[in-house]
Tab-separated table of C-alpha atoms and ligand atoms in Angstrom:
chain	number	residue	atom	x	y	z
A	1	UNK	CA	69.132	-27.455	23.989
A	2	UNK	CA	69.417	-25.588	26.997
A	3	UNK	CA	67.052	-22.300	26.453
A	4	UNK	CA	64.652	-22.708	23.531
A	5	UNK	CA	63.775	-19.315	21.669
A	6	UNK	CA	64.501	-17.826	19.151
A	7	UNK	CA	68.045	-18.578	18.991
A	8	UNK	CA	68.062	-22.144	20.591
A	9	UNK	CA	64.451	-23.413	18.559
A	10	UNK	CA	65.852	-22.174	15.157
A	11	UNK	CA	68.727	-23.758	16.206
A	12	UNK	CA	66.550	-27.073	16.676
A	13	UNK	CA	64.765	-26.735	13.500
A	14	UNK	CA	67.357	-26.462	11.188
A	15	UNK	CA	69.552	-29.309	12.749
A	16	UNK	CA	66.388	-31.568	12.457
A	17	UNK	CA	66.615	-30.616	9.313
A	18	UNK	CA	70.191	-31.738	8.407
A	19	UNK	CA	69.877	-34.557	10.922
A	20	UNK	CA	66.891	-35.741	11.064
A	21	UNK	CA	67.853	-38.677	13.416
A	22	UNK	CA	69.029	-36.150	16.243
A	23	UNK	CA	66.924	-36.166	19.174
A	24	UNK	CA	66.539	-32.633	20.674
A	25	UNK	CA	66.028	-32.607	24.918
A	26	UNK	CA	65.099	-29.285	25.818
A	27	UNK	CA	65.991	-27.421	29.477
A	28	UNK	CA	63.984	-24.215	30.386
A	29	UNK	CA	63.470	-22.638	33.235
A	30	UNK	CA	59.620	-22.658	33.064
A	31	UNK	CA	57.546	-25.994	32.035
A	32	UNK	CA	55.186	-23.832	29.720
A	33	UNK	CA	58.186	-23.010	27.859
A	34	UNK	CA	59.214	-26.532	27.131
A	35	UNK	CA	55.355	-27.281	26.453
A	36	UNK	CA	55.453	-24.726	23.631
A	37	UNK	CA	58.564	-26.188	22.861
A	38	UNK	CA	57.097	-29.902	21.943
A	39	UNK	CA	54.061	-28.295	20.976
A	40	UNK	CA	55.792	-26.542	18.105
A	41	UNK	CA	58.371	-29.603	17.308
A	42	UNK	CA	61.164	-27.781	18.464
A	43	UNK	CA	62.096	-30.262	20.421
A	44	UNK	CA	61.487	-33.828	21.164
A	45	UNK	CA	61.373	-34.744	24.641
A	46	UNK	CA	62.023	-32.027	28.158
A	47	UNK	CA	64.954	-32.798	30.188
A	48	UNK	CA	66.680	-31.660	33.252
A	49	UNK	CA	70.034	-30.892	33.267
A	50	UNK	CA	70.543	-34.312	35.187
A	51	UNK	CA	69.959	-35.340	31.491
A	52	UNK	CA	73.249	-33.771	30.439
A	53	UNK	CA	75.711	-36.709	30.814
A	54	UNK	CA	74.300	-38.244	28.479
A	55	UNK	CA	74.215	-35.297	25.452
A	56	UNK	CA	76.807	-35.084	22.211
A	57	UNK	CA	75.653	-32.221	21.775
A	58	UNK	CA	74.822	-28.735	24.085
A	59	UNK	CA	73.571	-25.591	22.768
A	60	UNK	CA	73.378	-23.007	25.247
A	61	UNK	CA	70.642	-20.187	24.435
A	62	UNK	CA	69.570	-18.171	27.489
A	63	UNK	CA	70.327	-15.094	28.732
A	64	UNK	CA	73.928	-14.243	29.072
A	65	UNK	CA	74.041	-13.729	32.818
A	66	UNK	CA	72.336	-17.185	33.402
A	67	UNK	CA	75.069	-18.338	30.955
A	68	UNK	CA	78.033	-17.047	33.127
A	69	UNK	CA	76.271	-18.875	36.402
A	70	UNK	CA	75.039	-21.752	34.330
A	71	UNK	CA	77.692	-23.032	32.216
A	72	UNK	CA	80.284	-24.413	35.004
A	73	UNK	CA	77.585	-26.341	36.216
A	74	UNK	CA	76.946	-27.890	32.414
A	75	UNK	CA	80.729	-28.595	32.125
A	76	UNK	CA	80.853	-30.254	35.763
A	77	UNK	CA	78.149	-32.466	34.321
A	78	UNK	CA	79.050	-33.455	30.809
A	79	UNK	CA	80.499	-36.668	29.647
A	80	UNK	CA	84.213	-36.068	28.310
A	81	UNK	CA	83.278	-36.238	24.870
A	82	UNK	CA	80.116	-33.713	24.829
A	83	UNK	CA	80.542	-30.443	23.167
A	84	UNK	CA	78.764	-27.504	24.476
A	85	UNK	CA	78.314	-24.382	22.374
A	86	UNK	CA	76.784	-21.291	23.715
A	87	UNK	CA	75.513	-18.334	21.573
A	88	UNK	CA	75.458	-15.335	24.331
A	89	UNK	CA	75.668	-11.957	22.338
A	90	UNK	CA	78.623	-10.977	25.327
A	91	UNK	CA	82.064	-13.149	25.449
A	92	UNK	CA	84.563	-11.405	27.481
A	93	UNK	CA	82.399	-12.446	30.414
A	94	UNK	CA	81.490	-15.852	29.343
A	95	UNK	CA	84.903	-16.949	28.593
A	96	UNK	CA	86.039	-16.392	31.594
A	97	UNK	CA	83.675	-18.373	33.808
A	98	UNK	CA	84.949	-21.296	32.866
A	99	UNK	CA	88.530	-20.403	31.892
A	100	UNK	CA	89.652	-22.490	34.509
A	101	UNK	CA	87.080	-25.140	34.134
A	102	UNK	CA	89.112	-28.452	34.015
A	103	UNK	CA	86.599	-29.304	31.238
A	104	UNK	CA	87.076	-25.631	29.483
A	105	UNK	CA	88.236	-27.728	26.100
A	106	UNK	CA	84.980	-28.767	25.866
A	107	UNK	CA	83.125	-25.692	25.184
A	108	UNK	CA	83.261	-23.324	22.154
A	109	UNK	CA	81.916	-19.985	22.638
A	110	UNK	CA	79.868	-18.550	20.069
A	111	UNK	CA	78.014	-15.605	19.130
A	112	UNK	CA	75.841	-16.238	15.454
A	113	UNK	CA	75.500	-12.934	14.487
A	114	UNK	CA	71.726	-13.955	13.523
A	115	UNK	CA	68.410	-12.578	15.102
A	116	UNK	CA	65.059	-10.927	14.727
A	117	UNK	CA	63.391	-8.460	17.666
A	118	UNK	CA	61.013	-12.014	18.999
A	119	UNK	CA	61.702	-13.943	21.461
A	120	UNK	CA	60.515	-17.241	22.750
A	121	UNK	CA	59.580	-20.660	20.806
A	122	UNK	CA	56.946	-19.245	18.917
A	123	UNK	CA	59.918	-17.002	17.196
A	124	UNK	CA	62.228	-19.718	15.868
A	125	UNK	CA	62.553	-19.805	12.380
A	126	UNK	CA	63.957	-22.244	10.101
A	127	UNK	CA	67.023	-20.483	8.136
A	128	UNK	CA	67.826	-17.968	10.764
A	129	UNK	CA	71.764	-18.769	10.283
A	130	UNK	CA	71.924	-18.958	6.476
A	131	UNK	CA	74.530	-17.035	4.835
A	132	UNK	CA	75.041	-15.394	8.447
A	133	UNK	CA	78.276	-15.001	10.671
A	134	UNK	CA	79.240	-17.068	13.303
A	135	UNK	CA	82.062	-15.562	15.450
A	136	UNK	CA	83.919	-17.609	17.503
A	137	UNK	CA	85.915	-17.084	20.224
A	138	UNK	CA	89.196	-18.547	21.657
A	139	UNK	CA	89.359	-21.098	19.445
A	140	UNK	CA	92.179	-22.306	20.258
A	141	UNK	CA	91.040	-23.291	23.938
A	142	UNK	CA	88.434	-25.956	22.744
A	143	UNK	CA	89.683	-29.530	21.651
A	144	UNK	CA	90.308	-30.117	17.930
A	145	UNK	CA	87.804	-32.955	17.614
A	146	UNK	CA	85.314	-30.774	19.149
A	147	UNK	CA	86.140	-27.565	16.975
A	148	UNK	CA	85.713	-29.680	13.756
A	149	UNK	CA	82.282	-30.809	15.612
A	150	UNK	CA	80.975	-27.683	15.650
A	151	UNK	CA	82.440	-26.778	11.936
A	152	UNK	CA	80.398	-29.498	9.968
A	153	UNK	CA	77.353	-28.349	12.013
A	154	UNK	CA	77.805	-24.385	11.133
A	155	UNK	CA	78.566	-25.396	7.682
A	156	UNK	CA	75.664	-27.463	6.992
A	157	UNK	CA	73.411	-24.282	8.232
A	158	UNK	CA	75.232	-22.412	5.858
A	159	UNK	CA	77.020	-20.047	8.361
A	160	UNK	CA	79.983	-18.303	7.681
A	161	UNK	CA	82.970	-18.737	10.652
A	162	UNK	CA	84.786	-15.363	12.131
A	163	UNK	CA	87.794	-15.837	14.414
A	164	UNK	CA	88.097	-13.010	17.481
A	165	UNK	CA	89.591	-12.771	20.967
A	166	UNK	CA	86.626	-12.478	23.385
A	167	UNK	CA	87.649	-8.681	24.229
A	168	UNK	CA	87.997	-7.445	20.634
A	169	UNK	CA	84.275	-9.052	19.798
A	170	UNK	CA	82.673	-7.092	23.353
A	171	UNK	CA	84.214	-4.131	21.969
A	172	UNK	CA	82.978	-3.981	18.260
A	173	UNK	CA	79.520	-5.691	18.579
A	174	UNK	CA	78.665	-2.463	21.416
A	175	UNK	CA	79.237	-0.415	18.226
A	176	UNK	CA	77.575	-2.644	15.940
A	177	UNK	CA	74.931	-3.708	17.723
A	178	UNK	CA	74.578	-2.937	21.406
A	179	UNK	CA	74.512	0.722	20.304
A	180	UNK	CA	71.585	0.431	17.549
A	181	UNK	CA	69.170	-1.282	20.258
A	182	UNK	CA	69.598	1.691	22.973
A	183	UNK	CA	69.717	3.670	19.633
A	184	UNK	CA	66.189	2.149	18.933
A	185	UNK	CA	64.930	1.947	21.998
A	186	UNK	CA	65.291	5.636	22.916
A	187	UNK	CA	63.950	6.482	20.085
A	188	UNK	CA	60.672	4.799	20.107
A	189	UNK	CA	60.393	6.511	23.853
A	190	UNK	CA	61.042	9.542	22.591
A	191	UNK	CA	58.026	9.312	19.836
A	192	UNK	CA	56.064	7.383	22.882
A	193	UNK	CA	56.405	10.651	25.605
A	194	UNK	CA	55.827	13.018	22.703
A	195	UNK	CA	52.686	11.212	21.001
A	196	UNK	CA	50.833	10.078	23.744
A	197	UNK	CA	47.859	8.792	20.927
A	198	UNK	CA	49.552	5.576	20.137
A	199	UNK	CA	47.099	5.714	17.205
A	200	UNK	CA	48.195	9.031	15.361
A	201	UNK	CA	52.071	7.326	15.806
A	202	UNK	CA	50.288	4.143	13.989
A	203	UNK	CA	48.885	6.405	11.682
A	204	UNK	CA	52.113	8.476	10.536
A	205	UNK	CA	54.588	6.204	11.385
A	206	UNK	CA	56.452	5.244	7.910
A	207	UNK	CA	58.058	2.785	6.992
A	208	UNK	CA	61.513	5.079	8.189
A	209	UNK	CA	60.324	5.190	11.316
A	210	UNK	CA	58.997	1.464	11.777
A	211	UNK	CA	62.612	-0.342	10.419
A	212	UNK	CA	64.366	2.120	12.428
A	213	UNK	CA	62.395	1.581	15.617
A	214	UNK	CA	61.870	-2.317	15.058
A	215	UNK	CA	64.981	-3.144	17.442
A	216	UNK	CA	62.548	-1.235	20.035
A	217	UNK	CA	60.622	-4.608	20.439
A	218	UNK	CA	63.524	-6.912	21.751
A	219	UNK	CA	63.718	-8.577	24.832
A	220	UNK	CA	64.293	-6.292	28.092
A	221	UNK	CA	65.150	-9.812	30.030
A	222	UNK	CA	67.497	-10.297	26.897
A	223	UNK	CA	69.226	-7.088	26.568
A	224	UNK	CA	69.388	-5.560	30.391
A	225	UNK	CA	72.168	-8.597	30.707
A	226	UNK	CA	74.127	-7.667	27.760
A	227	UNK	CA	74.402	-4.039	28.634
A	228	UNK	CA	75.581	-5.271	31.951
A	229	UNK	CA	77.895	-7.351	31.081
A	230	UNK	CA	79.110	-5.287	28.555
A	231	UNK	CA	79.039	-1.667	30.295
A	232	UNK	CA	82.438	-0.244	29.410
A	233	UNK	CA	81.752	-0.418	25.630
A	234	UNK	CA	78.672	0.454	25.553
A	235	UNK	CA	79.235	3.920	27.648
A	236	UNK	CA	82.106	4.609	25.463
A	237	UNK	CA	80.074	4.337	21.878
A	238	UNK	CA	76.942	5.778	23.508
A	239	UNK	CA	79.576	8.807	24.410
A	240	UNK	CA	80.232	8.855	20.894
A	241	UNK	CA	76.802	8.662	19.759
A	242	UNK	CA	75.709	11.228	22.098
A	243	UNK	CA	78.516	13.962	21.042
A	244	UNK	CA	77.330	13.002	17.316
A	245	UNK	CA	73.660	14.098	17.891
A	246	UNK	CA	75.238	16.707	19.831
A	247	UNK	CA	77.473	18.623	17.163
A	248	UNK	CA	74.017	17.796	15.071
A	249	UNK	CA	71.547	19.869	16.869
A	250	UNK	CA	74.593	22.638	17.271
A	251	UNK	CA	74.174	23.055	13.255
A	252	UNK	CA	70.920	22.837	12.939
A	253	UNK	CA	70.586	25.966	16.024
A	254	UNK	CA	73.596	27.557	13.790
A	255	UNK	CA	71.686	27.317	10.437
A	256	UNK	CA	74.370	25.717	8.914
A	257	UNK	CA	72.321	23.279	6.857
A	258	UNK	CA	75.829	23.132	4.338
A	259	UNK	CA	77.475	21.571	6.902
A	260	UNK	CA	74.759	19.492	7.703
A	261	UNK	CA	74.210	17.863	4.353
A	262	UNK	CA	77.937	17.186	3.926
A	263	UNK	CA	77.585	15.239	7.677
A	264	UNK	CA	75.368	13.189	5.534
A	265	UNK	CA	77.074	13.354	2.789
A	266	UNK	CA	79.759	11.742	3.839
A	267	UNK	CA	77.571	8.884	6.218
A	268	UNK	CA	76.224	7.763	3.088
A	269	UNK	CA	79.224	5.645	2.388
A	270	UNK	CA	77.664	3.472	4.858
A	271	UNK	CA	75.204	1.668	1.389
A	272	UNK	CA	78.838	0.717	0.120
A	273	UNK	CA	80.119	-1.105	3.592
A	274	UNK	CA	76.449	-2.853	4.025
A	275	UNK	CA	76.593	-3.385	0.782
A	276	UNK	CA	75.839	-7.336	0.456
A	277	UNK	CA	74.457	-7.503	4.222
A	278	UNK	CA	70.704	-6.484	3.423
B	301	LIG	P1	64.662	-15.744	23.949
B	301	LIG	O1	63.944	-15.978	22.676
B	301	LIG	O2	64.094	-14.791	24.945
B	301	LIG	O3	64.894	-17.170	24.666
B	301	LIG	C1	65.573	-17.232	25.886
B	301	LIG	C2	65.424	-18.596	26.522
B	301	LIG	O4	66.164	-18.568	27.736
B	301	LIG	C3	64.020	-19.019	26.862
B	301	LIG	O5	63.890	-20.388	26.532
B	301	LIG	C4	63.917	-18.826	28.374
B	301	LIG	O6	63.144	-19.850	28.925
B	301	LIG	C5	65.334	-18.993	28.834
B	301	LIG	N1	65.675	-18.146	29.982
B	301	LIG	C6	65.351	-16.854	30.182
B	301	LIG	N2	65.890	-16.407	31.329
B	301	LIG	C7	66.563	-17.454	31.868
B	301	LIG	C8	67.313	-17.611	33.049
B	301	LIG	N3	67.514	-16.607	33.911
B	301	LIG	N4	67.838	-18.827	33.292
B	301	LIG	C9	67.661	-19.842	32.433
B	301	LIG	N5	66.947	-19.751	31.282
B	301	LIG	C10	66.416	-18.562	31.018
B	301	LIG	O7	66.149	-15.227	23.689
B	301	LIG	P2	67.079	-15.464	22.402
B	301	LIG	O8	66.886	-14.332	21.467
B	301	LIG	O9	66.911	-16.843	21.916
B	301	LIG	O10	68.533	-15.257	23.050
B	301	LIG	C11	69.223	-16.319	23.653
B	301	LIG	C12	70.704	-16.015	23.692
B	301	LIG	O11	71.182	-15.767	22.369
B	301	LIG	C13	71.101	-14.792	24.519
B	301	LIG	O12	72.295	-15.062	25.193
B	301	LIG	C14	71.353	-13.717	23.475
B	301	LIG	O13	72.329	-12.798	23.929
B	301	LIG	C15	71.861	-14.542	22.302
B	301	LIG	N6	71.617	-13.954	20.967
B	301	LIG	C16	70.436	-13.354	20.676
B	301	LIG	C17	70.243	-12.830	19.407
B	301	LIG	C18	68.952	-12.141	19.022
B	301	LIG	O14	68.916	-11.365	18.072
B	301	LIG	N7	67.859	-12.399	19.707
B	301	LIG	C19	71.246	-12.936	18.425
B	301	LIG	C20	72.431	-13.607	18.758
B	301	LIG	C21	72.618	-14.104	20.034
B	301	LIG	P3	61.990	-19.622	30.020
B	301	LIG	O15	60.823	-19.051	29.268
B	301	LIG	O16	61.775	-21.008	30.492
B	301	LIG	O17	62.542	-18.687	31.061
């Protein structure tokens, strides 16, 4: 398990869980990490990633730019018959670090469409993955054997498999979620600047404001490399997003509150596609 949060430790709890004679080597890039790690059970013993020759299994959870530098160096040191799996919420990028890794057929790249704002050990959760989608790109670039591998593990955690090139997932995950975390975080800064008494914000904040505004607690060190990585999506739905709130204000100056209630009229359809989601 190379990078044990909240991806990688539930990760490591639930495949305890299905196979409970797995044992879990951990990688991080700071030792009080991996103590938290054992300390919590998440994993059973710290490695290096000398260690990696001799793993079945590699689950790659860090931050996607340490994936991109990171993962040619985990393929140059694999056995042939390891499979490594990453989980990086970018693929374009990913994918084509190692495209022309002579060990490329060895890696699956992955994005579990799972999460909660935490980060770290401490955040793991057993279940994460349950009834959740796991897209997977360029399937057909990993060995057979090693596709099937990673099947019967997603299975057994009850995920649910999607097929995508690596391009097509970049560009509808900026609009389903790369967009709703700058979405959240500008608007918590916007409450922030204006209500400088963090108490009176405690005190009136609803429970409107506190689910929309709970993507405001992720993971700068997490996100600042997805937006990165995935600029050219992102600038093109936040272009949307911003000519949306846009044409919004321009009704409300106009008075035309008809027109406004038919713009959410019609966004109300939105309970019937999430319908089954949450
Ligand atoms: P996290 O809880 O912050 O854990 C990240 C782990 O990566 C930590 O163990 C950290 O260890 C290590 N790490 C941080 N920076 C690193 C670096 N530069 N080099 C090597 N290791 C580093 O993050 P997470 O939520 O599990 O996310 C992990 C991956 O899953 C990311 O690629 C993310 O895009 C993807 N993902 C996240 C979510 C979500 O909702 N959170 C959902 C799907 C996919 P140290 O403390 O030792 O630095």
């Amino acid at each position: 398990m190379i990078g044990i949060g909240l991806i990688g430790g539930s990760f490591a709890i639930d495949i305890k869980k299905h196979h409970s004679e797995a044992i879990i080597h951990g990688i991080s890039r700071k030792e009080e990490t991996l103590n938290k790690a054992l300390a919590l059970k998440l994993i059973d013993k710290k490695a290096t990633l000398d260690d990696l020759v001799n793993a079945d299994l590699v689950i790659v959870s860090i931050p996607v730019d340490a994936t991109v530098k990171l993962l040619p160096i985990i393929l140059d040191t694999i056995s042939e018959k390891a499979l490594v799996i990453d989980a990086g919420s970018t693929k374009e990028a990913i994918c084509k670090a190692v495209e022309h890794h002579p060990k490329r057929r060895n890696f699956l790249a992955c994005h579990p469409i799972a999460g909660t704002e935490k980060s770290g050990p401490k955040a793991a959760i057993s279940g994460l993955y349950t009834g959740k989608t796991n897209i997977i790109c360029e399937v057909e670039k990993t060995t057979f054997k090693l596709q099937e591998k990673a099947l019967t593990l997603f299975t057994a955690l009850g995920m649910r498999i999607r097929y995508m090139d690596a391009v097509s997932h970049d560009k509808h995950i900026a609009y389903v979620s790369h967009l709703s975390h700058i979405s959240a975080f500008m608007l918590g800064k916007t409450v922030i600047n204006k209500e400088k008494n963090e108490r009176d914000i405690f005190d009136m904040a609803g429970s409107g404001f506190a689910s929309t505004v709970r993507l405001a607690k992720s993971s700068p060190a997490m996100w600042t490399p997805i937006f990165k990585q995935n600029k050219e999506n992102v600038i093109e739905t936040l272009e949307e997003y911003i000519n949306n709130l846009q044409h919004f204000k321009s009704l409300m100056e106009q008075d035309n509150f008809s027109e406004i209630f038919k713009e959410m009229e019609s966004t109300n359809y939105i309970k019937e596609i999430l319908n089954g989601i949450n």
